CSV table of C-alpha atoms in Angstrom, one decimal:
chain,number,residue,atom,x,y,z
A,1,UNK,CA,98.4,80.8,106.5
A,2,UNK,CA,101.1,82.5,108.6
A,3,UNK,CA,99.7,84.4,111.4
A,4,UNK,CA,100.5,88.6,111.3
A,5,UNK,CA,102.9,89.6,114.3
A,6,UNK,CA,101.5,92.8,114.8
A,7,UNK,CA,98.7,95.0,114.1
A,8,UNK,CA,96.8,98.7,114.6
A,9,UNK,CA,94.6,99.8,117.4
A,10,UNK,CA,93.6,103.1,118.6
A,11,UNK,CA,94.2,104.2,122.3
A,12,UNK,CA,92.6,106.9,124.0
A,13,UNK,CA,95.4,108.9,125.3
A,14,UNK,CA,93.5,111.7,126.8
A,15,UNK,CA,89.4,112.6,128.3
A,16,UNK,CA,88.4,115.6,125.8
A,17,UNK,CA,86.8,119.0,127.7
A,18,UNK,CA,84.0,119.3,125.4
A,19,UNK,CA,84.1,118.1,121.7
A,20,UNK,CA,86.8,115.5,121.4
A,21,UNK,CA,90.1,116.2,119.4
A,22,UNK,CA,92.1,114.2,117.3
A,23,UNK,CA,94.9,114.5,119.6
A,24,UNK,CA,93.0,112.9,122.0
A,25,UNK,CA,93.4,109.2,120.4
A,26,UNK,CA,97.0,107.7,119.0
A,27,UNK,CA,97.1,104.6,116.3
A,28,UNK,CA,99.8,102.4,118.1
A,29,UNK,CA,100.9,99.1,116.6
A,30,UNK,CA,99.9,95.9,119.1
A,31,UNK,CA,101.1,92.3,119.4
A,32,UNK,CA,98.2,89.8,117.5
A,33,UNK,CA,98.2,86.8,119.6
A,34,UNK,CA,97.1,83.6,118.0
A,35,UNK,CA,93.8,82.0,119.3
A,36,UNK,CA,93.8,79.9,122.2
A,37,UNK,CA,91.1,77.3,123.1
A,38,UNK,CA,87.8,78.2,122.3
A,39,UNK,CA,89.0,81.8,120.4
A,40,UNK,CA,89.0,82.7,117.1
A,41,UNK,CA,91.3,85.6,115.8
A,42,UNK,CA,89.3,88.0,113.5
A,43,UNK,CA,90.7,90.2,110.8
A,44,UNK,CA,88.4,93.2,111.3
A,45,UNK,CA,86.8,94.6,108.1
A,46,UNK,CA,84.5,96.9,109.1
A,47,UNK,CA,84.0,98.9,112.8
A,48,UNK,CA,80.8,100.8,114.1
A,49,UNK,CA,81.4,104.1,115.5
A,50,UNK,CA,78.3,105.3,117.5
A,51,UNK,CA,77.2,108.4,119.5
A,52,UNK,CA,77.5,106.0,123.1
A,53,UNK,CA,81.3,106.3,122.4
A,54,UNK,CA,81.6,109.8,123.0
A,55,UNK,CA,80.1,109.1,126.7
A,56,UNK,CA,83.2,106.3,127.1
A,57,UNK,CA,85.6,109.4,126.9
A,58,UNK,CA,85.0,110.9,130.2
A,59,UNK,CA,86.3,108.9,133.9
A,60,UNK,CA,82.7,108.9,135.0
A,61,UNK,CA,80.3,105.7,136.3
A,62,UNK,CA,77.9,104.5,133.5
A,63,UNK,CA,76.5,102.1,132.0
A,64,UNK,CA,79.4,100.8,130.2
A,65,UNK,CA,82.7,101.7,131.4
A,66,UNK,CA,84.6,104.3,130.1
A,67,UNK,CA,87.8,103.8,127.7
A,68,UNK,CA,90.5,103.2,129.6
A,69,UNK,CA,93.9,105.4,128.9
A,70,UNK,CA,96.5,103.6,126.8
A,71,UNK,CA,94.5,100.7,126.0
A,72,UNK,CA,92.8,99.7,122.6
A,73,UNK,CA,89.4,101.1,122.7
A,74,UNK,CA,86.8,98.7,121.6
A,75,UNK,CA,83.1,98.9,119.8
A,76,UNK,CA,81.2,96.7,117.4
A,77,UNK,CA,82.9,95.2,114.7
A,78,UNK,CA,82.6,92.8,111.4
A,79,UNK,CA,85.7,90.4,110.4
A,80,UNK,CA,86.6,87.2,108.6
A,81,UNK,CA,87.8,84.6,111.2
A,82,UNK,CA,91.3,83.9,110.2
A,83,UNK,CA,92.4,81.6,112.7
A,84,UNK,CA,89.8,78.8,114.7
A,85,UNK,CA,90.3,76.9,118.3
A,86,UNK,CA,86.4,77.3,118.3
A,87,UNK,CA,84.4,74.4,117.6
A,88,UNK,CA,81.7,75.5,115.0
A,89,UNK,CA,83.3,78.8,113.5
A,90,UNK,CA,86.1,78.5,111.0
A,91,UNK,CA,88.7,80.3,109.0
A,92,UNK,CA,86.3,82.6,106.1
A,93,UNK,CA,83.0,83.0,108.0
A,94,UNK,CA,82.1,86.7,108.8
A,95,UNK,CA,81.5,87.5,112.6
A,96,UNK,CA,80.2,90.4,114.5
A,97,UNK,CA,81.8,91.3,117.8
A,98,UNK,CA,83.1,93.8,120.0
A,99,UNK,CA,86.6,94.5,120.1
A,100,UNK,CA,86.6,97.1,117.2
A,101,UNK,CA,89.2,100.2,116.6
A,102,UNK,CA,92.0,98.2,115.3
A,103,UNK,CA,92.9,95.6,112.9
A,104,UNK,CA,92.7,92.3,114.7
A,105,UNK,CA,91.1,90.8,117.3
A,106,UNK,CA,91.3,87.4,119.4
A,107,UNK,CA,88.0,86.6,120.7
A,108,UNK,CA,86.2,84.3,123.0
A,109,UNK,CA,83.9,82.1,120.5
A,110,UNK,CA,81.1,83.1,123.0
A,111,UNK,CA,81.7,86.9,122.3
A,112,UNK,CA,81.1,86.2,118.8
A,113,UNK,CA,77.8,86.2,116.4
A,114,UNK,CA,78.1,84.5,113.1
A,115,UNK,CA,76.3,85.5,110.1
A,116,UNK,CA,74.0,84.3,108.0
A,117,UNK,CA,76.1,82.4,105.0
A,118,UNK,CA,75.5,84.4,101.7
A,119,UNK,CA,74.1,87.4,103.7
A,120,UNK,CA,74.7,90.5,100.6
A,121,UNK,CA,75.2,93.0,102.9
A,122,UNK,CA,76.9,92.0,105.8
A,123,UNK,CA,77.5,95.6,106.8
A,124,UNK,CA,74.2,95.7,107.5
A,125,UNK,CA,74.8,93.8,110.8
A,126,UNK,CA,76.0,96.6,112.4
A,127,UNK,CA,73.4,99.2,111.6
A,128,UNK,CA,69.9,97.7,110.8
A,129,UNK,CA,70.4,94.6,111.8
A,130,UNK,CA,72.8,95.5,114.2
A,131,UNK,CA,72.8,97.0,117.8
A,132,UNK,CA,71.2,100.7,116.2
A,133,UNK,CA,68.8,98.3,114.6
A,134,UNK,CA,67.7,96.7,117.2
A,135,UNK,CA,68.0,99.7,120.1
A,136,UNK,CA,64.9,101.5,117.8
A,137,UNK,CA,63.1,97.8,117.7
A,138,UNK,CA,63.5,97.7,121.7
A,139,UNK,CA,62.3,101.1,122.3
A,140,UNK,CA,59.2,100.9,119.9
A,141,UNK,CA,58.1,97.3,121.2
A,142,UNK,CA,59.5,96.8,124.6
A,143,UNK,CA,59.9,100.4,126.2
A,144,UNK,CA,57.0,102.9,124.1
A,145,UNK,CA,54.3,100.0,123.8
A,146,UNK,CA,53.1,101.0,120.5
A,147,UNK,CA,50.2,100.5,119.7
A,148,UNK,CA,48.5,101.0,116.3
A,149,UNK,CA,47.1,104.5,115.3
A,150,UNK,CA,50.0,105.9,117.7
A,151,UNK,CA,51.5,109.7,116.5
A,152,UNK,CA,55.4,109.1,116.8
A,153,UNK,CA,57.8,111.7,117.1
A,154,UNK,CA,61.4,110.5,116.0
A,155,UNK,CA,64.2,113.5,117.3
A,156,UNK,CA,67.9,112.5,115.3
A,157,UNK,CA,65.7,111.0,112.7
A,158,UNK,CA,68.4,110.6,109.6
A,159,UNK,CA,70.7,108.6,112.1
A,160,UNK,CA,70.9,104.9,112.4
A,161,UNK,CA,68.9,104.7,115.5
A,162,UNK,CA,66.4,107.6,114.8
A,163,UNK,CA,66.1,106.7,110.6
A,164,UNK,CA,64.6,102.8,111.5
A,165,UNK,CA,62.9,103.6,114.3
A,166,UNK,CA,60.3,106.0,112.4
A,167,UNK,CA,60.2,103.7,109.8
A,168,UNK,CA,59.7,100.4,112.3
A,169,UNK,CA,57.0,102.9,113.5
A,170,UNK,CA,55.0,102.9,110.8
A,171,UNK,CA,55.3,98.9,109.8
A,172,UNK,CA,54.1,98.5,113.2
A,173,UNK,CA,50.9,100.6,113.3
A,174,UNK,CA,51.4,104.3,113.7
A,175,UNK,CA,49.1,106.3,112.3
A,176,UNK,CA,51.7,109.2,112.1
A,177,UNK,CA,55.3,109.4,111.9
A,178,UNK,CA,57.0,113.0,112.3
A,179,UNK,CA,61.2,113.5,112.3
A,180,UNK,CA,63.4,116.3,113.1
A,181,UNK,CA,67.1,116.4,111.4
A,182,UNK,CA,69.8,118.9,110.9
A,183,UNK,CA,69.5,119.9,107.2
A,184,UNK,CA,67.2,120.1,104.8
A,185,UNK,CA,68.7,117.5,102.3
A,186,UNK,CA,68.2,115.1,105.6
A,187,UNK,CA,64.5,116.4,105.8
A,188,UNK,CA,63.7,115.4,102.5
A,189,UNK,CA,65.4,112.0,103.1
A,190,UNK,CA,62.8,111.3,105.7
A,191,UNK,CA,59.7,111.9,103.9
A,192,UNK,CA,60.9,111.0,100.6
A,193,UNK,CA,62.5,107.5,101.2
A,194,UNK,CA,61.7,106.7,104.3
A,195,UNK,CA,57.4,107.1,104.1
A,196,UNK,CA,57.9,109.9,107.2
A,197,UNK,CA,54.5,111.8,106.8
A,198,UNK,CA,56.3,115.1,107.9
A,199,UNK,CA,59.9,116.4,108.9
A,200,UNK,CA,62.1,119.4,109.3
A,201,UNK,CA,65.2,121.1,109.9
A,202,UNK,CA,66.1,121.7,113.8
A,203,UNK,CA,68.5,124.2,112.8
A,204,UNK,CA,66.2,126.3,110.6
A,205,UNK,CA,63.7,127.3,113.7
A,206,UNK,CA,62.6,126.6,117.4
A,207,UNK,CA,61.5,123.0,117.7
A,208,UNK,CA,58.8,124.1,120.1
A,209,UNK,CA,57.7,126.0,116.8
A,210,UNK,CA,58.2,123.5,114.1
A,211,UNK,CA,56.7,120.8,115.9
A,212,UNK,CA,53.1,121.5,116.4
A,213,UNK,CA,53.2,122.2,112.9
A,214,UNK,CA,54.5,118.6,112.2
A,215,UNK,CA,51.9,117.1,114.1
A,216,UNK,CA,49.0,119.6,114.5
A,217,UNK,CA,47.1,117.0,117.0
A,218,UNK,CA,49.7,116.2,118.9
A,219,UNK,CA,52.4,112.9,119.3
A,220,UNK,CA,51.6,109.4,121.3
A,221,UNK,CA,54.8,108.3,121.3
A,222,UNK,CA,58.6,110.6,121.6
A,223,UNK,CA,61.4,108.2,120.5
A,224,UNK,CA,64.4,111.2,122.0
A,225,UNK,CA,67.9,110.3,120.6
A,226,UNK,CA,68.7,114.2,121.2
A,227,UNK,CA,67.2,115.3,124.2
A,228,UNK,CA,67.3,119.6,125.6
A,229,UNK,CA,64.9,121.4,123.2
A,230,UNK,CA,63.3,118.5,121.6
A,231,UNK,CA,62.4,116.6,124.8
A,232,UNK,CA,60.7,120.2,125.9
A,233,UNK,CA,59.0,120.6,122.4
A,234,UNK,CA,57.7,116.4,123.0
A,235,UNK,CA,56.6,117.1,126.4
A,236,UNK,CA,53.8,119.7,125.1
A,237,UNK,CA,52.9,118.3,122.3
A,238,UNK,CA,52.2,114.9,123.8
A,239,UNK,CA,49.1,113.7,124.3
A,240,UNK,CA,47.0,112.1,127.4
A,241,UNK,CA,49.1,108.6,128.5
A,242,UNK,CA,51.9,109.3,126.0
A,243,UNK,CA,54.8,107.3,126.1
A,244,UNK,CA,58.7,108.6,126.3
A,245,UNK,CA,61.5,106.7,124.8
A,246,UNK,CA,64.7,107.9,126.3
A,247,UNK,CA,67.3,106.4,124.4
A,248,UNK,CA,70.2,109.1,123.6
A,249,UNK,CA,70.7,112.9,124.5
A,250,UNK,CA,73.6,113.7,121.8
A,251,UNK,CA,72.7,117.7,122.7
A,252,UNK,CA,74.9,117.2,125.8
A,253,UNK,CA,77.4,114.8,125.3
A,254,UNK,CA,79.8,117.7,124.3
A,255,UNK,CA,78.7,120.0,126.8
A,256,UNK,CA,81.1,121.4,129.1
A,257,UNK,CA,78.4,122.7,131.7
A,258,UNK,CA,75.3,120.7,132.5
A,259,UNK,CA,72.4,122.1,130.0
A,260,UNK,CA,69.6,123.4,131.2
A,261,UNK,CA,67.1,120.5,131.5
A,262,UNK,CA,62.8,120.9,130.0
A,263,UNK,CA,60.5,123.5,132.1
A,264,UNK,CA,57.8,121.9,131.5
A,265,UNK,CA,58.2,118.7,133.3
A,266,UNK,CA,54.5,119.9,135.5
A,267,UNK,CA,52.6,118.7,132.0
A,268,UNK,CA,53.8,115.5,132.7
A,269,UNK,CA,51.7,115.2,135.7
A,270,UNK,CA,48.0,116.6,134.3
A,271,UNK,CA,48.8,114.4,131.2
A,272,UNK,CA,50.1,111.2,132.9
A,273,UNK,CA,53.3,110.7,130.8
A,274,UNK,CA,55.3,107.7,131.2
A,275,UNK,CA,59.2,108.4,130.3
A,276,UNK,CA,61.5,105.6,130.1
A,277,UNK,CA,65.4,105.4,129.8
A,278,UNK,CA,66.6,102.7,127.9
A,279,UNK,CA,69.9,100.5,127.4
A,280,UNK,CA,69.4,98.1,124.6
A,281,UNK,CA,72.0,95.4,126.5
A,282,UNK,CA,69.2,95.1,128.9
A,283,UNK,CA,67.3,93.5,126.0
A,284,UNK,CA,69.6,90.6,124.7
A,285,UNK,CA,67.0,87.7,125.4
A,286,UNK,CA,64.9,89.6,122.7
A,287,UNK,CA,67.6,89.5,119.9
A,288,UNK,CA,66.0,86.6,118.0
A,289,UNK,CA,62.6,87.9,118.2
A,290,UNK,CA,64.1,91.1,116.9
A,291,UNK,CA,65.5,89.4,113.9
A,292,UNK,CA,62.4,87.2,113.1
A,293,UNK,CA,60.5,91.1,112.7
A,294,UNK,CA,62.6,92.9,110.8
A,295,UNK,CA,64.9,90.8,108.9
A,296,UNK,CA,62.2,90.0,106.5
A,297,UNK,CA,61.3,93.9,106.2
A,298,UNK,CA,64.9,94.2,105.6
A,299,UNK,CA,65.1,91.6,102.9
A,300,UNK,CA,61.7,92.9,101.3
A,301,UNK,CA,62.6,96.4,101.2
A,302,UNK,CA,60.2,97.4,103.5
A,303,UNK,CA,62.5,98.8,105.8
A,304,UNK,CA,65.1,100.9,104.1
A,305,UNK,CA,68.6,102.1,105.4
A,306,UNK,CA,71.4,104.1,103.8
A,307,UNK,CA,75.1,104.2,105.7
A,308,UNK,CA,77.7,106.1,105.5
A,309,UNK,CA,81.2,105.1,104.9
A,310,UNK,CA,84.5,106.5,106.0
A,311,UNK,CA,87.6,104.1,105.0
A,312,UNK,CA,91.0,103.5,106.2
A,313,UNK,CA,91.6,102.7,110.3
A,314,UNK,CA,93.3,105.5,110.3
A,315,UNK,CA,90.5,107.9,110.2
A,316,UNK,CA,88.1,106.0,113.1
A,317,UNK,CA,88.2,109.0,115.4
A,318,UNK,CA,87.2,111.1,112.6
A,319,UNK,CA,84.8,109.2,111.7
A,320,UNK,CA,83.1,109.4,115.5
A,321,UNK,CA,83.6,112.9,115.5
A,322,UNK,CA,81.9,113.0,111.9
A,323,UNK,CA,78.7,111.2,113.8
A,324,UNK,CA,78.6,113.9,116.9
A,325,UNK,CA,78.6,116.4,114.0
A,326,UNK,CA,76.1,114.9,112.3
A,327,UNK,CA,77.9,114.5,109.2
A,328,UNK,CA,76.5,111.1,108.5
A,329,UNK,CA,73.1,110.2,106.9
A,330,UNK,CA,71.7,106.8,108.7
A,331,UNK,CA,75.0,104.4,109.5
A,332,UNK,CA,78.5,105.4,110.2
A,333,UNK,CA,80.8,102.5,109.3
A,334,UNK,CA,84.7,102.5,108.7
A,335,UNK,CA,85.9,99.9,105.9
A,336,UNK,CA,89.6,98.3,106.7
C-alpha cells in the first residue's frame, strides 16, 4: 500500500496560567516518514490522555520532561503497524507505544509492545491493562505492601487509576475498601459495580467529615491520586503503621498559587506513617508479573473497568481537559 505524505499532530503552542485553554494547542499537518531499519510506522487508532499531561504543560524540571513548544506532543497510543523494517512485527498487528496526539507515528520496534493476537478489547491496553492499570497494581503491591485485612482508602476513585486500584484492593485482601468521587452517579458506580464497601461525593461535604463516616475504624492503606483535603482527611483517619500511596495530586495541577499543604503532618510521627511517592516507569521490570495478576481478573470479570470515549483527533485537548474536569468515568480514550 502507498505510504500517506502527511498527517495531524497537536503542538503545544503555549504553557497555560492555571486551567489549560484550547488555544493553548494547534492541530498542524506533519510530514509521515516511512520506517527505516528496525521501525515500524503505526496508523494510530486510539490515544490515552491522562492527568500526568497536564504537569508536561509547564517549563518546569520533572519527572518526564515537559512538552516542548511547536513540537508534536506525545502520550500512549494504540495503532495497526502499516509499514514493517522490524523483524517480528508486521503490517496489521496492533501495538501500544508512545508517540500519541496525532495520526501517525514511526517508531523504534523497541519502543513498541505488541498485543496479544485476538485480544477483544484492545483498548483495554491503555487503561486496565495499560499504564493506569498497572500504576494502581504498583502502588498496591510494590509501594503500600498490602497486606490482607488492610482498610484502603482510594481518593479519585471513578478514574482509571483510582477505579482498579480499589478494586485490585479487594482481590488482594483488604478487608475494606472506601472511595471518594465528584458526583453522586460516580458514588454509586463504586459501590454498585465495583464491590466498594462505601463511597461518597467530595463535593457534597468536607472530606475530613465524610470520611470517618466511610471508615468508622479508620484506613490501613491511602492510595491519594488527589492530594490537599483528602491527604489531610487520610492522615487522621489512618491507623498505627499505615501506609501512603502518593501517586497523583490533580487538586493542584491547575493551581496558580501553591495550595496550602495538610496541618496535620505531627500525626504522622505518634502513628509512624510511611508515605511514598511513586512513578510507575520506575517499575517496568515488574510489567509481566503485573500482567500474569490481573490479566486473568480482567478476562474473568473479576476486575471490572468502564472508559470513556471522546472521537475525532481533533478534540484530544478537550478530551484532556474533560479528565482534569473530571468529566470522565474510569478511562479517557480518543478513537481516530
Amino acid at each position: 500500500m502507498s505510504l500517506p505524505a502527511t498527517g495531524r499532530a497537536w503542538h503545544l503552542v503555549s504553557r497555560p496560567h492555571g486551567t489549560p485553554v484550547p488555544e493553548n494547542f494547534a492541530l498542524r499537518e506533519e510530514p509521515v516518514r516511512a520506517p527505516g531499519d528496525g521501525e515500524v510506522l503505526v496508523r494510530n487508532t486510539h490515544l490515552s490522555v491522562d492527568p500526568y499531561m497536564r504537569g508536561r504543560m509547564n517549563d518546569h524540571k520533572s519527572y518526564v520532561p515537559p512538552f516542548a513548544l511547536d513540537e508534536p506532543m506525545d502520550g500512549a497510543a494504540l495503532g495497526e503497524v502499516v509499514a514493517s523494517e522490524a523483524e517480528g512485527l508486521a503490517p496489521g498487528d496492533l501495538v501500544t507505544h508512545n508517540l500519541g496526539w496525532r495520526d501517525y507515528a514511526t517508531v523504534p520496534a523497541r519502543q513498541v509492545a505488541p498485543l496479544p493476537r485476538d485480544t477483544p478489547r484492545p483498548s483495554a491496553y491503555l487503561g486496565v491493562l495499560g499504564m493506569p492499570g498497572f500504576t494502581a497494581w504498583v502502588g498496591l503491591r510494590k509501594i503500600a505492601d498490602i497486606r490482607e485485612g488492610d482498610a484502603v482508602f482510594v481518593s479519585g476513585a471513578a478514574g482509571a487509576v483510582g477505579s482498579t486500584a480499589g478494586q485490585l484492593a479487594r482481590l488482594m485482601g483488604a478487608a475494606r475498601v472506601v472511595g471518594s468521587a465528584g458526583s453522586p452517579a460516580k458514588v454509586e458506580l463504586l459501590t454498585s459495580e465495583y464491590g466498594f464497601d462505601a463511597a461518597f461525593d467530595y463535593r457534597e461535604a468536607p472530606v475530613g467529615e465524610q470520611l470517618p463516616v466511610a471508615a468508622p475504624d479508620g484506613i490501613d492503606v491511602y492510595f491519594d491520586n488527589v492530594g490537599g483535603d483528602h491527604l489531610e482527611a487520610a492522615i487522621t483517619a489512618m491507623r498505627t503503621h499505615g501506609r501512603i500511596v502518593l501517586c497523583g495530586m490533580i487538586a493542584q495541577y491547575n493551581a496558580t498559587e501553591p495550595p496550602p499543604g495538610p496541618n496535620n503532618l505531627g500525626l504522622m510521627v505518634g502513628k509512624r506513617i510511611r508515605a511514598q511517592g511513586m512513578i510507575v516507569t520506575d517499575h517496568q521490570a515488574s510489567l509481566p508479573e503485573f500482567h500474569r495478576e490481573v490479566a486473568p481478573w480482567v478476562d474473568s470479570g473479576e476486575l471490572r473497568y468502564r472508559e470513556t470515549f471522546v472521537d475525532g483527533l481533533e478534540n484530544t485537548p478537550e478530551a484532556l481537559l474533560g479528565v482534569l474536569r473530571g468529566d470522565n468515568t474510569g478511562k479517557m480514550v480518543v478513537r481516530l
